[in-house]
Short mmCIF file of C-alpha atoms in Angstrom, two decimals:
data_model
loop_
_atom_site.label_atom_id
_atom_site.label_comp_id
_atom_site.label_asym_id
_atom_site.label_seq_id
_atom_site.Cartn_x
_atom_site.Cartn_y
_atom_site.Cartn_z
CA MET D 4 -96.78 -42.33 88.10
CA ALA D 5 -93.38 -42.18 89.74
CA ALA D 6 -93.69 -45.83 90.72
CA ALA D 7 -94.63 -46.81 87.16
CA LEU D 8 -91.55 -45.08 85.81
CA SER D 9 -89.18 -45.83 88.68
CA PRO D 10 -85.62 -45.30 87.43
CA ALA D 11 -83.95 -47.20 90.26
CA GLY D 12 -81.08 -49.19 88.80
CA ARG D 13 -81.95 -48.03 85.29
CA SER D 14 -79.65 -46.64 82.65
CA LYS D 15 -80.44 -43.55 80.61
CA GLY D 16 -81.58 -45.82 77.81
CA ASP D 17 -83.92 -47.72 80.15
CA ILE D 18 -85.51 -44.47 81.33
CA ARG D 19 -86.01 -43.25 77.75
CA GLU D 20 -87.70 -46.50 76.74
CA GLU D 21 -90.02 -46.42 79.77
CA VAL D 22 -91.08 -42.83 79.10
CA TRP D 23 -91.70 -43.43 75.39
CA GLU D 24 -93.65 -46.63 76.11
CA HIS D 25 -95.75 -44.96 78.82
CA LEU D 26 -96.64 -41.97 76.63
CA GLU D 27 -97.80 -44.27 73.83
CA ALA D 28 -99.64 -46.75 76.07
CA SER D 29 -101.46 -44.05 78.07
CA GLY D 30 -102.65 -42.15 74.99
CA LEU D 31 -100.63 -39.06 75.96
CA ALA D 32 -98.38 -39.17 72.89
CA ASP D 33 -99.14 -36.64 70.17
CA PHE D 34 -98.02 -36.09 66.56
CA PRO D 35 -95.47 -36.99 65.27
CA ARG D 36 -95.87 -40.65 66.15
CA PRO D 37 -94.35 -42.88 67.27
CA VAL D 38 -92.55 -40.81 69.89
CA ARG D 39 -89.81 -43.36 70.38
CA GLY D 40 -86.42 -41.98 69.40
CA ARG D 41 -87.67 -38.38 69.65
CA ILE D 42 -88.06 -35.59 72.12
CA PRO D 43 -91.70 -36.69 72.55
CA ASN D 44 -94.62 -34.45 71.77
CA PHE D 45 -97.50 -34.85 74.21
CA LYS D 46 -101.09 -33.76 74.66
CA GLY D 47 -101.05 -30.50 76.58
CA SER D 48 -97.70 -29.28 75.22
CA LEU D 49 -99.17 -25.94 74.07
CA GLN D 50 -100.68 -25.42 77.53
CA ALA D 51 -97.31 -26.09 79.13
CA CYS D 52 -95.61 -23.71 76.70
CA CYS D 53 -98.03 -20.92 77.67
CA SER D 54 -96.49 -20.95 81.14
CA LEU D 55 -93.27 -19.67 79.57
CA ARG D 56 -94.77 -16.16 79.33
CA GLU D 57 -95.28 -16.15 83.10
CA LEU D 58 -91.60 -16.66 83.88
CA GLU D 59 -89.72 -13.52 84.84
CA VAL D 60 -86.62 -14.82 83.06
CA PHE D 61 -88.67 -14.92 79.83
CA SER D 62 -90.24 -11.48 80.22
CA ARG D 63 -86.85 -9.82 80.58
CA ALA D 64 -85.11 -11.87 77.88
CA ARG D 65 -84.28 -10.10 74.62
CA GLU D 66 -82.82 -13.11 72.80
CA VAL D 67 -84.26 -16.60 73.29
CA LYS D 68 -82.91 -19.85 71.85
CA VAL D 69 -85.58 -22.55 71.40
CA ASP D 70 -84.82 -26.06 70.15
CA PRO D 71 -86.76 -27.22 67.04
CA ASP D 72 -88.54 -30.13 68.78
CA LYS D 73 -92.29 -30.43 68.20
CA PRO D 74 -93.41 -30.05 71.87
CA LEU D 75 -91.62 -26.68 71.97
CA GLU D 76 -93.72 -25.23 69.15
CA GLY D 77 -95.69 -23.07 71.59
CA ALA D 78 -92.44 -21.77 73.07
CA ARG D 79 -91.25 -20.70 69.64
CA LEU D 80 -94.54 -18.88 69.03
CA ALA D 81 -94.26 -17.13 72.40
CA ALA D 82 -90.72 -16.02 71.56
CA LEU D 83 -91.72 -14.80 68.10
CA GLN D 84 -94.55 -12.71 69.55
CA GLY D 85 -91.94 -10.80 71.50
CA VAL D 86 -89.76 -10.08 68.48
CA ARG D 87 -90.29 -6.63 67.01
CA ASP D 88 -88.16 -7.14 63.93
CA PHE D 89 -87.33 -10.12 61.77
CA SER D 90 -84.47 -12.19 63.11
CA VAL D 91 -81.16 -12.38 61.26
CA PRO D 92 -78.51 -15.13 61.17
CA VAL D 93 -75.52 -14.66 63.46
CA GLY D 94 -72.00 -15.94 62.85
CA LEU D 95 -69.36 -17.33 65.14
CA TYR D 96 -67.81 -13.91 65.61
CA SER D 97 -71.03 -12.04 66.33
CA LYS D 98 -71.67 -10.53 69.74
CA ALA D 99 -75.09 -12.15 70.19
CA GLN D 100 -76.06 -12.81 73.80
CA VAL D 101 -78.74 -15.44 74.42
CA ASP D 102 -80.75 -14.58 77.52
CA LEU D 103 -82.81 -17.78 77.73
CA VAL D 104 -82.44 -21.32 76.36
CA VAL D 105 -85.44 -23.66 75.89
CA VAL D 106 -84.65 -27.35 75.33
CA GLY D 107 -86.67 -30.52 74.92
CA SER D 108 -86.28 -33.56 77.18
CA VAL D 109 -87.31 -37.19 77.32
CA ALA D 110 -87.07 -37.18 81.12
CA VAL D 111 -86.11 -34.63 83.76
CA SER D 112 -85.90 -34.59 87.55
CA GLU D 113 -87.09 -31.87 89.90
CA LYS D 114 -83.40 -31.34 90.71
CA GLY D 115 -82.87 -30.20 87.11
CA TRP D 116 -81.13 -33.30 85.81
CA ARG D 117 -82.11 -33.92 82.21
CA ILE D 118 -82.07 -36.86 79.80
CA GLY D 119 -82.42 -36.16 76.07
CA LYS D 120 -83.10 -38.58 73.24
CA GLY D 121 -79.53 -39.89 73.35
CA GLU D 122 -77.72 -38.15 70.50
CA GLY D 123 -76.26 -35.31 72.57
CA TYR D 124 -77.14 -32.47 70.20
CA ALA D 125 -78.81 -30.22 72.79
CA ASP D 126 -75.81 -30.60 75.08
CA MET D 127 -73.47 -29.89 72.17
CA GLU D 128 -75.43 -26.83 70.99
CA TYR D 129 -75.24 -25.36 74.47
CA ALA D 130 -71.50 -26.08 74.67
CA MET D 131 -71.03 -24.43 71.26
CA MET D 132 -72.87 -21.31 72.48
CA VAL D 133 -70.56 -21.24 75.50
CA SER D 134 -67.56 -21.45 73.16
CA MET D 135 -68.99 -18.58 71.08
CA GLY D 136 -69.61 -16.50 74.22
CA ALA D 137 -73.36 -16.42 73.50
CA VAL D 138 -74.41 -17.87 76.87
CA GLN D 139 -73.03 -17.34 80.35
CA GLU D 140 -72.92 -19.56 83.42
CA ASP D 141 -76.10 -17.93 84.76
CA THR D 142 -78.12 -18.07 81.50
CA PRO D 143 -81.42 -19.81 82.47
CA VAL D 144 -82.34 -23.08 80.78
CA VAL D 145 -86.00 -24.18 80.56
CA THR D 146 -87.46 -27.52 79.51
CA ILE D 147 -91.11 -28.31 78.67
CA VAL D 148 -92.42 -31.82 79.33
CA HIS D 149 -95.51 -33.74 80.39
CA ASP D 150 -95.95 -34.36 84.13
CA CYS D 151 -95.20 -38.06 83.66
CA GLN D 152 -91.76 -37.18 82.28
CA VAL D 153 -90.74 -35.63 85.62
CA LEU D 154 -89.20 -38.41 87.70
CA ASP D 155 -86.22 -39.25 89.85
CA ILE D 156 -82.92 -39.60 87.99
CA ALA D 157 -79.82 -41.05 89.64
CA GLU D 158 -77.06 -38.44 89.67
CA GLU D 159 -74.43 -41.00 88.67
CA LEU D 160 -76.09 -41.18 85.24
CA LEU D 161 -75.03 -37.61 84.47
CA GLY D 162 -71.74 -36.63 82.90
CA ASP D 163 -69.89 -33.30 82.83
CA HIS D 164 -71.18 -32.72 79.29
CA ASP D 165 -74.86 -33.12 80.27
CA LEU D 166 -76.97 -29.96 80.27
CA THR D 167 -79.04 -29.28 83.39
CA VAL D 168 -82.18 -27.12 83.56
CA ASP D 169 -83.35 -24.33 85.85
CA TYR D 170 -87.09 -24.45 85.12
CA ILE D 171 -89.48 -27.28 84.20
CA LEU D 172 -92.85 -26.43 82.64
CA THR D 173 -95.61 -29.04 82.50
CA PRO D 174 -99.35 -28.72 81.74
CA THR D 175 -100.01 -28.45 85.50
CA ARG D 176 -96.84 -27.16 87.15
CA THR D 177 -93.97 -24.71 86.96
CA ILE D 178 -90.94 -26.08 88.78
CA GLN D 179 -87.87 -24.02 89.65
CA THR D 180 -85.13 -26.58 90.20
CA HIS D 181 -82.51 -24.40 91.94
CA CYS D 182 -80.02 -26.75 90.29
CA LYS D 183 -76.48 -26.34 91.60
CA ARG D 184 -74.81 -28.80 89.24
CA PRO D 185 -72.55 -26.87 86.81
CA LYS D 186 -73.60 -26.69 83.19
CA PRO D 187 -71.10 -27.51 80.41
CA ARG D 188 -68.37 -24.87 80.34
CA GLY D 189 -67.46 -25.36 76.71
CA ILE D 190 -66.93 -28.12 74.16
CA MET D 191 -65.37 -31.25 75.64
CA TRP D 192 -63.51 -32.36 72.54
CA HIS D 193 -62.48 -35.71 74.03
CA LYS D 194 -66.20 -36.61 74.05
CA VAL D 195 -66.76 -35.50 70.42
CA SER D 196 -66.56 -38.18 67.74
CA SER D 197 -65.44 -37.74 64.16
CA GLU D 198 -68.99 -38.69 63.14
CA MET D 199 -70.50 -35.78 65.07
CA LEU D 200 -67.82 -33.46 63.68
CA GLY D 201 -68.90 -34.48 60.19
CA LYS D 202 -72.58 -33.88 60.92
CA ILE D 203 -72.07 -30.38 62.36
CA PRO D 204 -69.88 -28.39 59.91
CA ILE D 205 -69.70 -25.33 62.17
CA LEU D 206 -68.14 -27.55 64.83
CA LYS D 207 -65.07 -27.86 62.60
CA THR D 208 -64.70 -24.10 62.58
CA LEU D 209 -64.96 -23.92 66.36
CA ARG D 210 -62.40 -26.69 66.69
CA TRP D 211 -59.99 -24.88 64.41
CA ARG D 212 -60.47 -21.64 66.36
CA GLU D 213 -59.88 -23.31 69.73
CA LYS D 214 -56.81 -25.12 68.40
CA GLN D 215 -55.40 -21.77 67.28
CA ALA D 216 -55.97 -20.57 70.86
CA GLY D 217 -53.81 -23.43 72.16
CA LYS D 218 -56.55 -25.70 73.50
CA ASP D 219 -56.44 -29.48 73.34
CA VAL D 220 -58.97 -30.44 70.68
CA THR D 221 -58.17 -34.15 70.41
CA LEU D 222 -61.33 -36.03 69.48
CA GLN D 223 -62.75 -39.09 71.20
CA ASP D 224 -61.55 -41.45 68.48
CA GLU D 225 -58.17 -39.73 68.08
CA HIS D 226 -56.87 -40.65 71.52
CA PRO D 227 -54.00 -43.19 71.24
CA ALA D 228 -55.82 -45.85 73.28
CA LEU D 229 -58.83 -45.65 70.96
CA ALA D 230 -57.14 -44.82 67.66
CA ASP D 231 -56.84 -48.34 66.23
CA THR D 232 -60.37 -49.48 67.08
CA SER D 233 -61.94 -46.17 66.04
CA ARG D 234 -60.11 -46.05 62.74
CA ALA D 235 -61.32 -49.54 61.86
CA ALA D 236 -64.91 -48.33 62.16
CA ILE D 237 -64.48 -45.22 59.98
CA PRO D 238 -65.17 -45.58 56.23
CA ASP D 239 -62.14 -45.23 53.98
CA ARG D 240 -63.39 -41.95 52.53
CA GLU D 241 -63.59 -40.43 56.04
CA VAL D 242 -60.09 -41.63 56.92
CA MET D 243 -58.85 -39.95 53.77
CA ALA D 244 -60.56 -36.71 54.77
CA ALA D 245 -58.96 -36.83 58.21
CA ASN D 246 -55.53 -37.54 56.68
CA PRO D 247 -55.47 -35.49 53.47
CA GLN D 248 -52.67 -35.64 50.96
CA PRO D 249 -50.10 -32.88 51.58
CA TRP D 250 -50.02 -29.84 49.36
CA SER D 251 -47.14 -29.90 46.89
CA ASP D 252 -45.46 -26.75 48.21
CA PRO D 253 -46.92 -24.76 51.15
CA VAL D 254 -44.75 -21.75 50.41
CA ASN D 255 -45.21 -21.24 46.67
CA PRO D 256 -48.49 -19.32 46.14
CA LYS D 257 -48.97 -20.94 42.73
CA SER D 258 -48.71 -24.45 44.15
CA VAL D 259 -51.83 -26.62 43.99
CA ASN D 260 -52.72 -30.26 44.44
CA PRO D 261 -50.76 -32.27 41.84
CA LYS D 262 -53.97 -33.80 40.44
CA SER D 263 -55.23 -30.39 39.39
CA VAL D 264 -52.19 -28.87 37.71
CA ASN D 265 -54.05 -28.86 34.42
CA PRO D 266 -57.57 -27.51 35.09
CA LYS D 267 -58.71 -28.39 31.56
CA SER D 268 -58.16 -32.08 32.30
CA GLU D 269 -61.37 -32.14 34.41
CA ALA D 270 -64.89 -31.63 33.09
CA SER D 271 -66.31 -28.32 34.25
CA ASP D 272 -69.72 -29.85 34.97
CA THR D 273 -68.21 -32.11 37.65
CA THR D 274 -66.61 -29.32 39.65
CA THR D 275 -68.18 -26.77 42.00
CA THR D 276 -66.20 -23.66 42.86
CA VAL D 277 -66.30 -21.77 46.15
CA TYR D 278 -65.24 -18.12 46.17
CA VAL D 279 -63.34 -16.89 49.24
CA GLY D 280 -62.94 -13.12 49.49
CA ASN D 281 -61.81 -10.40 51.91
CA LEU D 282 -58.50 -12.15 52.50
CA PRO D 283 -56.07 -9.87 54.37
CA GLY D 284 -53.12 -8.68 52.35
CA SER D 285 -50.67 -10.21 54.82
CA LEU D 286 -52.20 -13.69 54.56
CA ARG D 287 -50.08 -16.38 52.93
CA VAL D 288 -51.53 -19.21 50.89
CA SER D 289 -50.01 -21.66 53.36
CA GLN D 290 -52.17 -20.16 56.13
CA LEU D 291 -55.34 -20.61 54.09
CA LYS D 292 -54.35 -24.16 53.25
CA SER D 293 -53.70 -24.87 56.91
CA ALA D 294 -57.18 -23.63 57.84
CA LEU D 295 -58.78 -25.75 55.09
CA ARG D 296 -56.83 -28.78 56.27
CA GLU D 297 -57.87 -28.28 59.88
CA LEU D 298 -61.52 -27.90 58.85
CA GLN D 299 -61.26 -31.02 56.66
CA VAL D 300 -62.53 -29.19 53.58
CA LEU D 301 -59.51 -29.53 51.28
CA PRO D 302 -60.43 -28.71 47.66
CA ALA D 303 -59.32 -30.61 44.60
CA ALA D 304 -57.66 -27.40 43.41
CA LEU D 305 -56.97 -23.96 44.84
CA LYS D 306 -56.57 -20.82 42.71
CA TRP D 307 -54.76 -18.21 44.81
CA GLN D 308 -55.16 -14.53 43.93
CA GLY D 309 -53.66 -12.94 47.02
CA ALA D 310 -53.08 -9.58 45.35
CA GLN D 311 -56.85 -9.34 44.79
CA HIS D 312 -57.55 -10.65 48.33
CA ARG D 313 -59.38 -13.71 47.08
CA ALA D 314 -59.09 -17.39 46.25
CA PHE D 315 -61.18 -19.98 44.39
CA LEU D 316 -61.64 -23.49 45.75
CA ASP D 317 -62.63 -26.25 43.33
CA TYR D 318 -64.54 -29.27 44.69
CA ARG D 319 -65.40 -32.37 42.72
CA ASP D 320 -69.00 -32.53 43.95
CA GLN D 321 -71.61 -30.11 45.26
CA GLY D 322 -71.84 -31.84 48.64
CA ALA D 323 -68.17 -31.16 49.38
CA ALA D 324 -68.56 -27.55 48.24
CA HIS D 325 -71.54 -26.96 50.53
CA ARG D 326 -69.68 -28.52 53.47
CA ALA D 327 -66.87 -26.07 52.79
CA LEU D 328 -69.36 -23.19 52.69
CA SER D 329 -70.81 -24.19 56.06
CA SER D 330 -67.40 -24.68 57.67
CA LEU D 331 -65.94 -21.40 56.39
CA GLN D 332 -68.94 -19.20 57.20
CA GLY D 333 -68.00 -16.79 59.99
CA LEU D 334 -64.31 -17.75 59.86
CA SER D 335 -61.83 -14.96 60.47
CA LEU D 336 -58.25 -15.03 59.19
CA GLY D 337 -55.74 -12.35 60.03
CA GLY D 338 -58.47 -10.24 61.58
CA ASN D 339 -60.69 -10.31 58.48
CA ALA D 340 -64.08 -12.06 58.42
CA LEU D 341 -64.02 -14.07 55.20
CA ARG D 342 -66.62 -13.61 52.50
CA VAL D 343 -67.58 -17.08 51.30
CA GLU D 344 -70.06 -18.01 48.57
CA LEU D 345 -70.49 -20.25 45.55
CA ALA D 346 -68.82 -18.88 42.43
CA LYS D 347 -71.13 -17.78 39.63
CA SER D 348 -70.08 -20.77 37.55
CA HIS D 349 -68.55 -24.11 38.33
CA ARG D 350 -65.12 -22.92 37.30
CA ASP D 351 -63.20 -19.68 36.82
CA LYS D 352 -63.26 -19.32 33.04
CA GLY D 353 -61.79 -15.90 32.68
CA GLN D 354 -61.45 -12.38 33.88
CA GLY D 355 -65.13 -11.58 33.31
CA GLU D 356 -66.23 -13.95 36.09
CA ILE D 357 -63.41 -12.80 38.36
CA ASN D 358 -64.53 -9.20 37.95
CA ALA D 359 -68.01 -10.21 39.14
CA HIS D 360 -66.54 -10.73 42.61
CA LYS D 361 -64.74 -7.40 42.81
#
């Protein structure tokens, strides 16, 4: 099998194509089909997942992170059987500690070098967990694949952002890789594109937090050498989001975007309002605006009620409002974790609705 899938002189893309083609041609591919473009499901995946229970690192793990790929379904079931209580969502500022990470792969070597489906989400999720403090350098990483997906991978194909694995489970083998190559030590912002930032709202929050800590968070397409070519490829609406119009007066709490000075000029059924509560008393409106600008979720209008420790953000469509909700969840300003939710109506129409948030 190794000869049939020899990666000598191949790129990552070549290896992916060979694995996908072999799984389909040999009848090893399983639902969903076709497997091309996916972390492939394969016949025997449940059998391979059963080996997870035999790993010592699994038996002692209290919190396990399993990717949503189809071949890892058995791993998710194994993890759920060990959960005594229902799980609960955790935010960026939670103290969750993940003891074991299970990821899918298109190909993997016995040395622990992994190739995913090419979009980089598994690598990014791991880097985000590092940034959140949820995983440590010694947190074990497991992948579950068919035997034919285990093959030699040239080390020069790997980058610093690529996630390596410590254990490989197949229908017939359990391989401990003893991999010495370092795993990602955080988010490498110079490898993150504006497109990925737009697809993962929580990434904006992490970027804002790391910028506040003084880290360089310049994106891949924001570097001077790439700025002109990258900008040409970004739709006008995304360029506008990355370069929002300035607020009229960052000091005056009553200042809002000039287009929304008269709220009655806009139809209420075209606006969605996001409520932001638990604002610290010392917070200034300019600080909230700065955070919204950094997260690229500027509203059409902002109603500041600092004395009541709250603000209302008006967005012209529901999609923008929900992106703001995702980006602001778990955000802390001035030491306070913000309370963020959709307002009970599309617009603040009076004191009755304001009181509902007290």
